mmCIF file of C-alpha atoms in Angstrom:
data_model
loop_
_atom_site.group_PDB
_atom_site.id
_atom_site.type_symbol
_atom_site.label_atom_id
_atom_site.label_comp_id
_atom_site.label_asym_id
_atom_site.label_seq_id
_atom_site.Cartn_x
_atom_site.Cartn_y
_atom_site.Cartn_z
ATOM 1 C CA UNK A 1 -87.401 5.588 20.729
ATOM 2 C CA UNK A 2 -86.122 7.592 17.823
ATOM 3 C CA UNK A 3 -83.194 8.397 20.060
ATOM 4 C CA UNK A 4 -82.507 4.405 20.672
ATOM 5 C CA UNK A 5 -82.975 3.765 16.823
ATOM 6 C CA UNK A 6 -80.183 6.309 16.201
ATOM 7 C CA UNK A 7 -77.987 4.210 18.407
ATOM 8 C CA UNK A 8 -78.950 1.184 16.752
ATOM 9 C CA UNK A 9 -80.796 -0.235 19.926
ATOM 10 C CA UNK A 10 -84.347 -1.593 20.019
ATOM 11 C CA UNK A 11 -85.442 -2.092 23.708
ATOM 12 C CA UNK A 12 -87.955 -4.832 24.025
ATOM 13 C CA UNK A 13 -90.770 -3.053 25.703
ATOM 14 C CA UNK A 14 -93.266 -5.556 27.339
ATOM 15 C CA UNK A 15 -95.058 -3.023 29.820
ATOM 16 C CA UNK A 16 -95.690 0.736 30.061
ATOM 17 C CA UNK A 17 -96.147 2.433 33.470
ATOM 18 C CA UNK A 18 -98.565 5.276 33.703
ATOM 19 C CA UNK A 19 -95.615 7.225 35.727
ATOM 20 C CA UNK A 20 -92.085 6.816 36.914
ATOM 21 C CA UNK A 21 -93.111 5.682 40.474
ATOM 22 C CA UNK A 22 -95.111 3.027 38.602
ATOM 23 C CA UNK A 23 -92.436 1.951 36.708
ATOM 24 C CA UNK A 24 -89.861 1.845 39.489
ATOM 25 C CA UNK A 25 -92.604 -0.220 41.760
ATOM 26 C CA UNK A 26 -92.752 -2.747 38.800
ATOM 27 C CA UNK A 27 -88.874 -2.949 39.138
ATOM 28 C CA UNK A 28 -88.810 -3.365 42.674
ATOM 29 C CA UNK A 29 -91.371 -6.096 42.357
ATOM 30 C CA UNK A 30 -88.883 -7.964 40.008
ATOM 31 C CA UNK A 31 -91.041 -7.603 36.948
ATOM 32 C CA UNK A 32 -87.705 -6.380 35.017
ATOM 33 C CA UNK A 33 -85.478 -3.667 34.129
ATOM 34 C CA UNK A 34 -86.397 -0.010 32.881
ATOM 35 C CA UNK A 35 -84.915 2.694 31.227
ATOM 36 C CA UNK A 36 -86.153 5.929 33.211
ATOM 37 C CA UNK A 37 -85.520 9.651 33.042
ATOM 38 C CA UNK A 38 -82.515 10.653 35.462
ATOM 39 C CA UNK A 39 -85.113 12.414 37.678
ATOM 40 C CA UNK A 40 -86.609 8.957 38.533
ATOM 41 C CA UNK A 41 -83.326 8.851 40.906
ATOM 42 C CA UNK A 42 -84.911 11.200 43.249
ATOM 43 C CA UNK A 43 -87.522 8.586 43.966
ATOM 44 C CA UNK A 44 -85.186 6.146 45.884
ATOM 45 C CA UNK A 45 -86.735 2.564 46.841
ATOM 46 C CA UNK A 46 -85.380 -0.159 48.421
ATOM 47 C CA UNK A 47 -83.534 -2.407 46.527
ATOM 48 C CA UNK A 48 -83.336 -0.588 43.398
ATOM 49 C CA UNK A 49 -80.071 0.295 41.677
ATOM 50 C CA UNK A 50 -79.604 2.994 39.207
ATOM 51 C CA UNK A 51 -76.995 3.343 36.392
ATOM 52 C CA UNK A 52 -76.084 6.432 34.605
ATOM 53 C CA UNK A 53 -76.081 5.932 30.608
ATOM 54 C CA UNK A 54 -73.780 8.569 29.429
ATOM 55 C CA UNK A 55 -74.494 7.711 25.725
ATOM 56 C CA UNK A 56 -78.116 8.707 26.326
ATOM 57 C CA UNK A 57 -77.318 11.997 28.004
ATOM 58 C CA UNK A 58 -77.675 13.499 24.515
ATOM 59 C CA UNK A 59 -81.400 12.759 24.507
ATOM 60 C CA UNK A 60 -83.833 15.226 25.241
ATOM 61 C CA UNK A 61 -84.181 13.663 28.734
ATOM 62 C CA UNK A 62 -81.258 11.943 30.280
ATOM 63 C CA UNK A 63 -81.887 8.318 30.759
ATOM 64 C CA UNK A 64 -80.728 5.838 33.390
ATOM 65 C CA UNK A 65 -80.965 1.993 33.629
ATOM 66 C CA UNK A 66 -82.989 0.811 37.003
ATOM 67 C CA UNK A 67 -83.038 -2.693 38.259
ATOM 68 C CA UNK A 68 -83.862 -4.575 41.636
ATOM 69 C CA UNK A 69 -80.232 -5.047 43.367
ATOM 70 C CA UNK A 70 -81.212 -8.327 44.757
ATOM 71 C CA UNK A 71 -81.944 -9.826 41.102
ATOM 72 C CA UNK A 72 -79.235 -12.194 40.452
ATOM 73 C CA UNK A 73 -80.620 -13.243 37.178
ATOM 74 C CA UNK A 74 -77.821 -14.123 34.649
ATOM 75 C CA UNK A 75 -79.891 -12.447 31.903
ATOM 76 C CA UNK A 76 -79.951 -9.291 34.088
ATOM 77 C CA UNK A 77 -76.307 -9.437 34.561
ATOM 78 C CA UNK A 78 -75.633 -9.836 31.001
ATOM 79 C CA UNK A 79 -77.586 -6.962 30.118
ATOM 80 C CA UNK A 80 -75.816 -4.689 32.888
ATOM 81 C CA UNK A 81 -72.391 -5.878 31.662
ATOM 82 C CA UNK A 82 -73.294 -5.219 28.036
ATOM 83 C CA UNK A 83 -74.879 -2.026 28.906
ATOM 84 C CA UNK A 84 -71.895 -0.743 30.560
ATOM 85 C CA UNK A 85 -69.527 -1.957 28.004
ATOM 86 C CA UNK A 86 -71.576 -0.158 25.230
ATOM 87 C CA UNK A 87 -72.473 2.965 27.247
ATOM 88 C CA UNK A 88 -70.086 2.855 30.246
#
């Protein structure tokens, strides 16, 4: 969270998962998006897309944005577009 604060970004956390598999399972179930360690990409799940966030590579652990690829929510598309514009 301190790294996000340095970037003037305050993620709205509504749920924490016990581990990365749990978090990715929640994303796959359509419960939202997640900022996860880049190592989570090794746990491919059907329907999940990962996006590298270069700006966050200076964090102690590189982070990625993950979301269900079939999610056509306008809010999600806005978030992905904003993330790409800021970090891409």
